[in-house]
XYZ file of C-alpha atoms in Angstrom:
711
model
C 24.643 33.261 6.283
C 26.319 32.634 2.961
C 25.440 29.524 1.025
C 27.340 26.512 2.311
C 27.599 23.221 0.449
C 28.123 19.656 1.613
C 28.828 16.919 -0.899
C 28.624 13.238 0.064
C 29.488 10.428 -2.303
C 27.157 7.459 -1.827
C 27.697 4.378 -3.995
C 29.403 6.410 -6.719
C 26.769 9.175 -6.814
C 27.182 12.631 -5.291
C 24.392 13.883 -3.025
C 24.675 17.662 -2.658
C 23.337 19.559 0.382
C 23.088 23.361 0.276
C 22.116 25.672 3.125
C 22.046 29.434 3.701
C 20.286 30.399 0.465
C 16.645 29.294 0.885
C 14.145 29.458 3.782
C 16.538 31.388 6.018
C 13.902 32.293 8.646
C 13.258 28.630 9.436
C 15.084 26.884 12.243
C 17.130 24.894 9.761
C 16.876 24.272 6.033
C 18.697 22.491 3.277
C 18.321 21.927 -0.441
C 19.247 18.348 -1.391
C 20.146 17.347 -4.958
C 20.834 14.073 -6.725
C 20.774 14.123 -10.522
C 17.653 16.030 -11.542
C 15.843 15.349 -8.251
C 15.764 18.321 -5.847
C 14.213 18.376 -2.379
C 13.849 21.213 0.140
C 13.874 20.084 3.806
C 12.977 22.584 6.526
C 12.772 22.179 10.313
C 11.253 24.693 12.728
C 10.860 24.560 16.529
C 8.445 26.518 18.722
C 9.984 28.837 21.303
C 8.015 27.473 24.253
C 7.126 23.882 25.204
C 3.555 22.643 25.136
C 1.815 22.368 28.495
C 0.147 19.243 29.867
C 1.672 16.743 27.452
C 4.177 13.944 28.004
C 5.162 13.217 24.388
C 7.152 14.870 21.610
C 4.812 16.966 19.396
C 6.712 16.254 16.173
C 4.925 16.658 12.845
C 6.507 15.678 9.516
C 4.880 16.642 6.218
C 6.212 15.366 2.894
C 4.861 17.230 -0.138
C 5.089 16.218 -3.779
C 4.504 19.283 -5.934
C 3.329 18.177 -9.363
C 5.284 20.960 -11.059
C 8.360 18.975 -9.972
C 7.571 16.496 -12.751
C 6.112 19.038 -15.174
C 2.501 18.022 -14.489
C -0.752 19.885 -13.902
C -3.172 18.295 -11.407
C -6.065 16.445 -13.038
C -9.705 17.066 -12.197
C -11.585 20.310 -11.740
C -9.284 21.809 -9.083
C -5.793 22.544 -10.345
C -4.230 23.062 -6.925
C -2.668 20.254 -4.900
C -5.152 19.167 -2.241
C -4.875 17.051 0.883
C -1.888 14.682 1.157
C -1.976 11.611 -1.048
C -1.397 8.138 0.373
C 2.122 8.215 -1.059
C 2.892 11.511 0.697
C 1.536 10.223 4.011
C 3.648 7.059 3.822
C 6.775 9.072 3.091
C 5.962 11.488 5.918
C 5.853 8.495 8.278
C 9.074 7.161 6.789
C 10.876 10.385 7.789
C 9.151 10.764 11.168
C 10.011 7.306 12.494
C 13.850 7.532 12.619
C 13.841 11.156 13.820
C 11.457 10.712 16.770
C 13.632 8.473 19.043
C 16.548 10.926 18.865
C 14.882 13.843 20.609
C 15.622 13.953 24.354
C 13.149 13.052 27.085
C 11.177 16.026 28.488
C 11.464 17.961 25.213
C 7.884 19.084 24.540
C 8.344 21.950 22.077
C 6.491 21.718 18.768
C 8.773 20.503 16.000
C 7.658 20.718 12.386
C 9.609 19.200 9.516
C 8.421 19.956 5.984
C 9.999 18.175 3.039
C 9.017 19.485 -0.413
C 9.917 17.809 -3.688
C 10.790 20.641 -6.077
C 12.115 18.605 -8.995
C 11.817 14.909 -9.810
C 13.813 13.174 -12.519
C 13.008 9.715 -13.871
C 15.828 7.961 -12.048
C 16.327 9.046 -8.443
C 13.565 8.662 -5.809
C 13.085 11.752 -3.664
C 12.214 10.056 -0.362
C 15.831 9.159 0.503
C 16.919 12.733 -0.195
C 14.056 13.904 2.016
C 15.160 11.646 4.874
C 18.761 12.849 4.776
C 17.640 16.433 4.225
C 15.354 16.287 7.262
C 18.251 14.941 9.337
C 20.472 17.858 8.314
C 17.699 20.461 8.684
C 16.964 19.352 12.269
C 20.692 19.157 13.041
C 21.173 22.731 11.776
C 18.207 24.012 13.798
C 18.116 24.887 17.484
C 16.285 21.650 18.346
C 18.174 19.466 20.864
C 18.511 16.586 18.427
C 20.672 13.618 19.412
C 21.392 12.576 15.843
C 22.085 13.011 13.069
C 20.874 10.063 11.050
C 21.768 8.910 7.574
C 19.516 6.931 5.262
C 19.853 4.806 2.133
C 17.691 2.511 0.044
C 19.158 -0.875 -0.793
C 18.014 -3.255 -3.516
C 19.291 -6.503 -4.930
C 19.484 -7.765 -8.502
C 20.951 -11.231 -8.842
C 23.794 -11.540 -6.326
C 24.531 -7.816 -6.223
C 23.344 -5.333 -3.622
C 22.573 -1.869 -5.030
C 22.695 1.251 -2.848
C 20.131 3.917 -3.768
C 18.833 2.097 -6.856
C 17.012 3.927 -9.630
C 13.276 3.495 -10.204
C 14.005 0.875 -12.857
C 16.376 -1.045 -10.594
C 13.795 -1.004 -7.787
C 11.200 -2.406 -10.182
C 13.504 -5.191 -11.364
C 15.035 -6.010 -7.987
C 14.287 -8.686 -5.404
C 13.832 -6.230 -2.556
C 13.288 -2.578 -1.730
C 14.621 -1.701 1.737
C 14.920 1.780 3.266
C 17.324 1.869 6.218
C 18.033 4.787 8.556
C 20.476 4.968 11.439
C 23.234 6.770 13.271
C 26.962 6.133 13.109
C 26.514 3.390 15.721
C 23.130 1.765 15.196
C 20.190 1.094 12.902
C 17.018 2.924 13.979
C 14.449 2.280 11.246
C 13.852 -0.295 8.511
C 11.043 -0.356 5.940
C 11.181 -3.239 3.487
C 9.343 -5.058 0.776
C 10.874 -8.218 -0.674
C 10.118 -11.095 -3.015
C 10.431 -13.924 -0.473
C 14.028 -13.103 0.447
C 15.705 -15.302 3.124
C 16.342 -13.696 6.520
C 20.135 -13.986 6.333
C 20.150 -12.060 3.027
C 18.065 -9.309 4.658
C 20.620 -8.982 7.486
C 23.500 -8.904 4.981
C 21.722 -6.092 3.137
C 21.281 -4.127 6.377
C 24.988 -4.461 7.150
C 25.923 -3.188 3.684
C 23.467 -0.316 4.050
C 24.798 0.649 7.479
C 28.300 1.144 6.102
C 26.983 3.924 3.854
C 24.737 5.293 6.618
C 27.738 5.739 8.922
C 29.458 7.889 6.315
C 26.385 10.060 5.708
C 25.703 10.555 9.440
C 29.326 11.443 10.144
C 29.476 14.043 7.340
C 26.161 15.628 8.394
C 27.378 15.794 12.005
C 30.586 17.563 10.996
C 28.723 20.017 8.750
C 26.078 20.806 11.401
C 28.730 21.368 14.069
C 30.256 24.094 11.889
C 27.099 25.848 10.664
C 24.287 24.782 13.006
C 22.535 26.955 15.589
C 23.001 26.753 19.331
C 20.739 24.087 20.827
C 17.804 24.826 23.121
C 18.005 23.828 26.767
C 15.755 20.997 27.912
C 14.426 21.246 31.437
C 13.927 17.789 32.930
C 11.555 17.012 35.768
C 13.400 17.435 39.044
C 12.796 14.207 40.870
C 14.667 13.125 43.987
C 16.083 9.622 43.704
C 14.836 8.931 47.208
C 11.250 9.447 46.007
C 11.773 6.939 43.203
C 13.313 4.392 45.565
C 10.521 4.789 48.088
C 7.925 4.412 45.329
C 9.683 1.340 43.972
C 9.584 -0.445 47.345
C 5.911 0.355 47.736
C 4.718 -0.283 44.176
C 6.663 -3.318 42.966
C 4.903 -5.924 45.176
C 1.523 -4.506 44.148
C 2.505 -4.473 40.462
C 3.605 -8.110 40.725
C 0.290 -9.025 42.325
C -1.639 -7.344 39.493
C 0.457 -8.931 36.748
C 0.163 -12.370 38.337
C -3.597 -12.092 38.720
C -4.832 -10.128 35.704
C -4.269 -11.789 32.327
C -6.966 -9.757 30.583
C -5.857 -6.447 29.063
C -8.777 -4.321 30.280
C -8.656 -5.807 33.787
C -4.893 -5.249 34.006
C -5.187 -1.653 32.762
C -7.998 -0.907 35.241
C -6.042 -2.314 38.211
C -2.867 -0.437 37.234
C -4.835 2.811 36.807
C -6.390 2.244 40.215
C -2.948 1.673 41.731
C -1.628 4.852 40.093
C -4.517 6.934 41.463
C -3.965 5.429 44.901
C -0.249 6.261 44.719
C -0.885 9.869 43.617
C -3.648 10.256 46.217
C -1.223 9.452 49.049
C 0.637 12.678 48.331
C -2.135 14.910 47.009
C -5.484 14.958 48.852
C -8.583 14.891 46.662
C -9.585 18.437 47.580
C -6.184 19.874 46.641
C -4.664 20.624 43.225
C -0.935 20.446 42.586
C -0.261 19.940 38.894
C 3.517 19.953 39.164
C 3.599 17.334 41.910
C 0.949 15.246 40.142
C 3.039 15.242 36.961
C 6.084 14.072 38.944
C 4.170 11.330 40.720
C 2.684 9.993 37.487
C 6.121 10.031 35.908
C 7.570 8.118 38.874
C 4.785 5.531 38.638
C 5.399 5.037 34.921
C 9.155 4.764 35.492
C 8.785 2.178 38.280
C 6.247 0.159 36.258
C 8.430 0.194 33.152
C 11.571 -0.786 35.012
C 9.845 -3.607 36.910
C 8.131 -5.089 33.855
C 11.391 -5.017 31.913
C 13.430 -6.546 34.747
C 10.785 -9.252 35.209
C 11.178 -10.214 31.545
C 14.951 -9.886 31.507
C 15.663 -11.811 34.704
C 12.727 -14.194 35.114
C 11.680 -14.504 31.444
C 8.068 -13.833 32.487
C 5.997 -11.390 30.443
C 3.020 -9.279 31.535
C 0.513 -12.023 30.630
C 2.641 -14.878 31.964
C 4.086 -16.025 28.615
C 7.711 -16.824 27.937
C 9.763 -14.708 25.481
C 9.040 -16.961 22.473
C 5.406 -17.827 23.168
C 2.634 -16.898 20.714
C -0.793 -16.100 22.156
C -3.681 -18.545 21.551
C -5.019 -18.502 17.981
C -8.580 -18.714 16.701
C -8.950 -18.854 12.913
C -12.021 -19.029 10.711
C -12.776 -18.593 6.972
C -16.023 -18.105 5.064
C -17.234 -15.980 7.961
C -19.408 -13.749 5.773
C -21.767 -15.708 3.479
C -22.264 -13.124 0.727
C -18.744 -11.666 0.612
C -16.408 -13.022 -2.079
C -13.968 -14.142 0.616
C -13.477 -13.580 4.353
C -11.058 -14.584 7.081
C -11.245 -14.051 10.838
C -7.890 -14.094 12.605
C -7.678 -13.843 16.391
C -4.433 -13.896 18.351
C -5.006 -13.386 22.060
C -6.988 -10.165 22.423
C -6.151 -8.984 18.913
C -8.838 -9.775 16.348
C -9.068 -8.809 12.672
C -11.740 -9.594 10.093
C -10.395 -9.364 6.530
C -12.823 -9.305 3.596
C -11.952 -9.774 -0.088
C -13.902 -8.325 -3.012
C -13.140 -9.212 -6.635
C -13.847 -6.875 -9.536
C -13.019 -6.356 -13.183
C -9.619 -5.145 -14.316
C -11.090 -1.717 -15.022
C -11.925 -1.231 -11.350
C -8.315 -0.778 -10.260
C -7.200 2.461 -8.618
C -5.473 4.989 -10.864
C -2.440 6.406 -9.058
C -1.306 9.854 -10.148
C 1.861 11.417 -8.800
C 5.325 12.551 -9.744
C 6.156 9.204 -11.265
C 4.420 7.550 -14.208
C 0.698 6.987 -13.746
C -0.260 3.391 -13.049
C -3.250 1.351 -11.931
C -3.204 -0.548 -8.654
C -4.711 -3.967 -9.123
C -4.432 -5.029 -5.469
C -5.589 -2.752 -2.666
C -5.585 -3.364 1.077
C -7.313 -1.022 3.505
C -6.973 -1.182 7.295
C -9.587 0.264 9.654
C -9.057 0.786 13.374
C -12.383 1.782 14.976
C -12.375 3.109 18.566
C -14.437 0.193 19.908
C -11.480 -2.122 19.206
C -9.820 -0.701 22.338
C -13.028 0.011 24.237
C -13.021 3.750 23.539
C -15.656 6.220 22.394
C -14.475 8.550 19.625
C -16.036 10.102 16.529
C -15.276 8.309 13.277
C -13.015 10.342 11.020
C -11.107 9.913 7.777
C -8.379 7.234 7.918
C -5.480 8.275 10.137
C -1.840 8.219 9.088
C -1.412 5.120 11.219
C -4.297 3.328 9.486
C -2.890 4.216 6.067
C 0.577 3.036 7.112
C -0.630 -0.283 8.529
C -2.778 -0.894 5.461
C 0.174 -0.280 3.155
C 2.429 -2.620 5.164
C -0.052 -5.503 4.950
C -0.602 -4.732 1.256
C 3.117 -4.918 0.594
C 3.347 -8.262 2.420
C 0.914 -9.964 0.017
C 2.002 -8.403 -3.288
C 4.781 -10.919 -4.099
C 2.436 -13.924 -3.883
C -0.465 -12.601 -5.957
C -1.090 -14.320 -9.310
C -0.259 -12.269 -12.435
C -3.148 -10.547 -14.177
C -3.034 -12.814 -17.223
C -3.623 -15.824 -14.942
C -6.214 -14.189 -12.678
C -7.791 -11.195 -14.452
C -9.399 -9.543 -11.439
C -8.959 -6.383 -9.412
C -8.598 -7.447 -5.771
C -9.667 -5.310 -2.805
C -9.145 -6.481 0.780
C -10.415 -4.560 3.800
C -9.180 -5.482 7.281
C -11.450 -4.455 10.135
C -9.760 -4.431 13.546
C -12.381 -5.717 15.989
C -10.091 -6.038 19.014
C -6.636 -4.626 19.586
C -3.907 -5.626 21.991
C -0.831 -5.335 19.829
C 0.242 -6.300 16.321
C -2.988 -5.634 14.453
C -1.070 -4.984 11.226
C 0.416 -8.485 11.272
C -2.995 -9.926 12.154
C -4.207 -8.110 9.016
C -1.547 -9.936 6.986
C -2.777 -13.292 8.292
C -6.428 -12.284 7.820
C -5.720 -11.127 4.261
C -4.122 -14.461 3.388
C -7.114 -16.380 4.762
C -9.568 -14.102 2.986
C -7.787 -14.341 -0.373
C -7.635 -18.128 -0.179
C -11.319 -18.250 0.766
C -12.083 -16.040 -2.261
C -10.368 -18.496 -4.608
C -7.435 -16.183 -5.413
C -4.622 -18.570 -6.442
C -1.838 -17.023 -4.354
C 1.565 -18.658 -4.846
C 2.105 -19.318 -1.136
C 0.345 -18.249 2.070
C 1.814 -15.359 4.085
C 1.863 -14.944 7.861
C 3.153 -12.112 10.022
C 4.359 -11.489 13.570
C 5.462 -8.487 15.645
C 8.651 -8.782 17.677
C 9.712 -6.693 20.675
C 12.921 -6.077 22.561
C 14.106 -5.509 26.116
C 17.665 -4.215 25.905
C 19.769 -3.646 29.001
C 23.442 -2.842 29.476
C 24.316 -6.488 30.082
C 22.205 -8.123 27.380
C 18.872 -8.285 25.592
C 15.732 -10.389 25.269
C 13.737 -10.554 22.026
C 9.992 -10.977 22.548
C 7.708 -12.838 20.141
C 4.171 -11.589 19.489
C 4.237 -8.428 21.578
C 1.066 -6.967 22.987
C 0.184 -3.344 23.661
C 1.866 -2.930 27.056
C 5.086 -4.559 25.824
C 5.094 -2.252 22.813
C 4.729 0.795 25.079
C 7.335 -0.247 27.666
C 9.756 -2.044 25.336
C 12.511 -0.828 23.025
C 11.434 -2.063 19.602
C 8.448 -2.789 17.381
C 9.677 -5.112 14.645
C 7.039 -6.459 12.260
C 7.986 -9.335 9.944
C 5.785 -10.946 7.276
C 6.608 -13.654 4.778
C 6.101 -17.142 3.381
C 7.941 -20.370 4.167
C 10.501 -19.277 1.535
C 11.366 -15.870 2.924
C 10.427 -12.337 3.928
C 7.919 -10.281 1.933
C 7.618 -7.216 4.201
C 9.393 -5.840 7.206
C 9.066 -2.738 9.380
C 11.203 -1.811 12.355
C 10.815 1.148 14.705
C 12.877 1.882 17.793
C 12.153 3.573 21.124
C 15.885 3.703 21.899
C 18.752 5.036 19.831
C 19.031 2.005 17.594
C 20.340 -1.564 17.633
C 23.034 -3.507 15.834
C 22.594 -6.258 13.270
C 23.371 -8.992 15.833
C 20.084 -8.256 17.570
C 18.329 -8.056 14.204
C 19.649 -11.475 13.253
C 18.239 -13.002 16.463
C 14.915 -11.168 16.006
C 14.480 -12.362 12.404
C 15.314 -15.962 13.323
C 12.872 -15.923 16.243
C 10.238 -14.272 14.050
C 10.572 -17.045 11.473
C 9.852 -19.703 14.115
C 6.674 -17.859 15.106
C 5.613 -17.239 11.496
C 5.958 -20.908 10.649
C 3.897 -21.907 13.709
C 1.123 -19.427 12.809
C 1.238 -20.521 9.164
C 0.781 -24.136 10.217
C -2.296 -23.231 12.257
C -3.746 -21.255 9.343
C -3.244 -24.160 6.949
C -5.171 -26.450 9.304
C -8.221 -24.288 8.590
C -7.695 -23.784 4.832
C -4.740 -25.534 3.211
C -5.028 -24.061 -0.280
C -7.065 -21.488 -2.227
C -10.600 -22.487 -3.174
C -10.845 -24.200 -6.568
C -13.098 -21.429 -7.898
C -14.188 -17.945 -6.982
C -17.369 -17.314 -4.990
C -20.685 -17.736 -6.831
C -21.355 -14.113 -5.888
C -18.118 -12.888 -7.515
C -18.187 -11.586 -11.089
C -17.044 -13.825 -13.931
C -14.246 -12.591 -16.168
C -13.791 -13.743 -19.762
C -10.601 -12.744 -21.583
C -10.549 -12.354 -25.356
C -7.688 -11.468 -27.650
C -8.653 -9.378 -30.654
C -6.411 -7.614 -33.132
C -5.861 -3.939 -32.205
C -7.361 -2.886 -35.558
C -10.703 -4.346 -34.474
C -10.995 -2.357 -31.242
C -12.916 0.293 -33.171
C -15.322 -2.395 -34.385
C -16.164 -3.331 -30.795
C -16.558 0.257 -29.652
C -18.506 1.455 -32.681
C -19.348 5.034 -33.704
C -19.630 7.148 -30.530
C -19.472 3.951 -28.455
C -22.662 2.578 -30.009
C -21.721 -1.110 -30.068
C -19.984 -1.340 -26.691
C -22.874 0.509 -25.034
C -25.283 -1.987 -26.567
C -23.314 -4.930 -25.149
C -23.278 -3.353 -21.691
C -27.000 -2.544 -21.780
C -28.080 -5.964 -23.030
C -25.833 -8.134 -20.846
C -24.985 -6.079 -17.766
C -21.310 -6.832 -18.362
C -18.395 -4.412 -18.150
C -15.974 -4.287 -21.075
C -12.328 -3.243 -20.671
C -10.043 -3.134 -23.718
C -6.284 -2.653 -23.668
C -4.472 -1.035 -26.624
C -2.854 -4.421 -27.346
C -6.273 -5.928 -28.078
C -6.724 -7.852 -24.813
C -10.419 -7.540 -24.003
C -11.916 -8.298 -20.583
C -15.597 -9.074 -20.086
C -16.638 -8.794 -16.443
C -20.147 -10.164 -16.019
C -22.396 -10.920 -13.038
C -22.685 -14.556 -14.198
C -21.402 -16.859 -16.955
C -24.622 -16.637 -18.953
C -24.274 -12.867 -19.273
C -20.566 -13.217 -19.938
C -21.049 -15.723 -22.744
C -23.738 -13.549 -24.295
C -21.375 -10.572 -24.281
C -18.588 -12.745 -25.693
C -20.824 -13.842 -28.568
C -21.712 -10.228 -29.336
C -18.018 -9.302 -29.409
C -17.284 -12.224 -31.707
C -20.002 -11.027 -34.077
C -18.532 -7.528 -34.088
C -14.990 -8.708 -34.748
C -15.827 -11.414 -37.266
C -13.892 -11.053 -40.519
C -15.882 -10.588 -43.737
C -14.878 -13.276 -46.243
C -14.605 -12.531 -49.954
C -16.912 -14.838 -51.937
C -19.145 -15.615 -48.978
C -22.929 -15.102 -49.213
C -24.552 -13.088 -46.397
C -28.092 -12.248 -45.366
C -27.743 -8.496 -44.862
C -29.948 -5.632 -43.763
C -30.440 -2.468 -45.830
C -29.157 0.549 -43.880
C -29.758 3.221 -46.499
C -30.862 3.686 -50.092
C -28.786 5.916 -52.352
C -29.078 6.918 -56.036
C -26.139 4.695 -56.869
C -27.165 1.651 -54.819
C -27.691 0.250 -51.327
C -25.639 0.321 -48.123
C -26.069 -3.128 -46.572
C -25.130 -4.253 -43.015
C -23.393 -7.640 -42.991
C -22.458 -7.749 -39.265
C -23.120 -5.174 -36.533
C -19.755 -3.532 -37.280
C -19.398 -4.186 -41.035
C -21.376 -2.845 -43.963
C -20.771 -2.707 -47.694
C -21.974 -1.132 -50.917
C -24.269 -2.974 -53.307
C -23.858 -0.799 -56.398
C -26.771 -0.587 -58.803
C -24.596 -2.296 -61.412
C -24.358 -5.376 -59.155
C -28.141 -5.811 -58.740
C -30.299 -8.123 -60.875
C -30.809 -6.347 -64.212
C -34.603 -5.911 -64.062
C -34.496 -4.561 -60.480
C -31.625 -2.229 -61.166
C -33.621 -0.508 -63.895
C -36.625 0.119 -61.626
C -35.740 1.887 -58.313
C -39.335 1.368 -57.102
C -38.517 -2.348 -56.784
C -35.426 -1.732 -54.677
C -35.589 -3.009 -51.097
C -36.544 -0.503 -48.403
C -34.457 0.460 -45.336
C -34.581 -2.339 -42.735
C -35.387 -5.111 -45.222
C -33.111 -8.129 -45.535
C -31.437 -9.137 -48.768
C -29.019 -11.819 -49.915
C -25.623 -10.507 -51.076
C -22.164 -11.858 -51.792
C -18.887 -10.158 -50.833
C -17.133 -9.339 -54.069
C -14.110 -7.417 -52.785
C -12.503 -5.839 -49.665
C -9.977 -3.091 -50.474
C -6.907 -2.062 -48.487
C -8.961 0.490 -46.523
C -11.460 -2.151 -45.462
C -14.248 -0.956 -47.807
C -16.532 -3.785 -48.870
C -18.037 -4.185 -52.341
C -21.112 -6.427 -52.649
C -22.827 -8.144 -55.552
C -25.956 -10.143 -56.304
C -24.827 -11.352 -59.680
C -24.805 -15.100 -60.002
C -26.969 -15.569 -56.925
C -30.280 -16.016 -58.896
C -31.017 -17.886 -62.161
C -31.396 -15.522 -65.142
C -34.917 -16.722 -65.801
C -36.002 -15.580 -62.322
C -34.170 -12.274 -62.344
C -37.455 -10.293 -62.483
C -39.004 -11.912 -59.396
C -38.816 -9.695 -56.341
C -39.753 -10.749 -52.806
C -41.724 -8.078 -50.959
C -39.603 -8.801 -47.836
C -36.565 -7.593 -49.723
C -34.963 -10.877 -50.855
C -34.478 -11.914 -54.449
C -35.449 -15.578 -54.463
C -36.215 -18.496 -56.700
């Protein structure tokens, strides 16, 4: 196929899509360009479906090649290694809006690879990757029910900005990525600086106008140049079987839901019912995989439909709550005596322990990538061990889900952290999921807030979070507050909202259906705010403000401001002076090029000792002042004398007492102390010393064996 080009104008900028030139053996491919940023998106589908699975085996990989920014990887290995956290988060960002648009019963492997080939300093590549993936899948033979379009929207002042530059993102009030079809919004990922809910909805409406245009253009282009779509073979199930199963199962499902409020008990009873239902048609000694698959599908369909109808018509959820009810809360701080800060947050059968550790500014995480290198001062890590859901599994490296949930909770707290000049610490929070029954990421937000306040971190305002669900039918919808695992699985939406009393700080929305409109989003955000404020009130009953000081086990940080010219005086030749401070005090020293110096010490005594040593090193030498110095070396022309640990000067033979100057045998030895006066400091900082005028002429021949000329 010859190269074909699609050009879409978005907010005054042209995004160019090219296909037919690169990666022609893939199912579908496109090269996407905006300014100097270039992304290759490729989608490939396996010829045969996977056996014995009931989910879509979609894998999205987002790769940032360092050559795209003219960089060579640091470290010993010069080849890109395993995916970075940034690449994993962007892979998830692309996966989430694509996944709901593949048809049911489609079990072929689908792989989408997005590679950043060139990155300028203005245009982020992730939005190009999202739109490129949409076109690549639409061009392929995959039975995709899209396409989608995607934009980023920011806000500076009263103005919304579509696809802002890196600088505009940095200076803006919010950073929202929105993806959707011509009709609905499917995915939202947002960070915001306490932005009110109505402003968020307005931003989504503005974004969707551009998304409609992108999706429509991609659809037209794919219809002209795309491949013929694969056939999907659904399970052949007679409606009479479903109806018969419904009549039999619904009363039993109601009995289980009415009786079992505990997650594990409910799951066990439903599994038992499923096995009983399957066993009616397939005797234990027989094997019929095809029929078993149908029966399990029918059971799941009947269960899902009944649970949803029960919520929609009776407003009764699986655990007996109403649509707006939050599960019982149990909150505790100071849970771990030796940790710098800790918070235990329990909501129903979801429990998270968040632990804060404070360190020096030099302990931040250096982030290397296509953009400018920077140091992360606040880090949040989320761990989801198998015991939290009663399972036995080997412990592995953090999963994509764990990395994604950790990043979401991290983003939620960033806007309320104190600036470094007010609180000069690196902050690390780890959230351990101890029990899970839905919304562990938002429990991590609440746990992080508690832990930070317990650690004495002066956050601007506390943050709480909640996960919202949705049951959407043809004749209406019900938004659910504080969804649990079963509601997440059988519902239509997972909508996580975090923020303060002033507004939203983080938001993440994923759909199981083909999107929703902003009317539903408006209701969901309003209902989420009610729940957030209730949870926040309960948290503040336990700890109403940050501790007045950090933990006694946390390091102490002393900030000094020295002139940049004196940095060398603190470091010394080959790091001699700074090493001495570290060895003698146990403190860590971090110095910025501007002259801001941080002393991180295990206690104030060590910190003050280090501070005093720095002050000695940076002390100015005053002309005309008398010093007690130490002889560093003896030369033919005079003595080199140390005045302070970082300053020494020359006592020329002509500036010694006359009788001593004439007899080198009477000169002080190396290591001896002598009294000298600073005569001059030249423009290069060289110091000239003298002893003239320090001793009466009549005593000029008297020499102290310790090296001082004295009366």
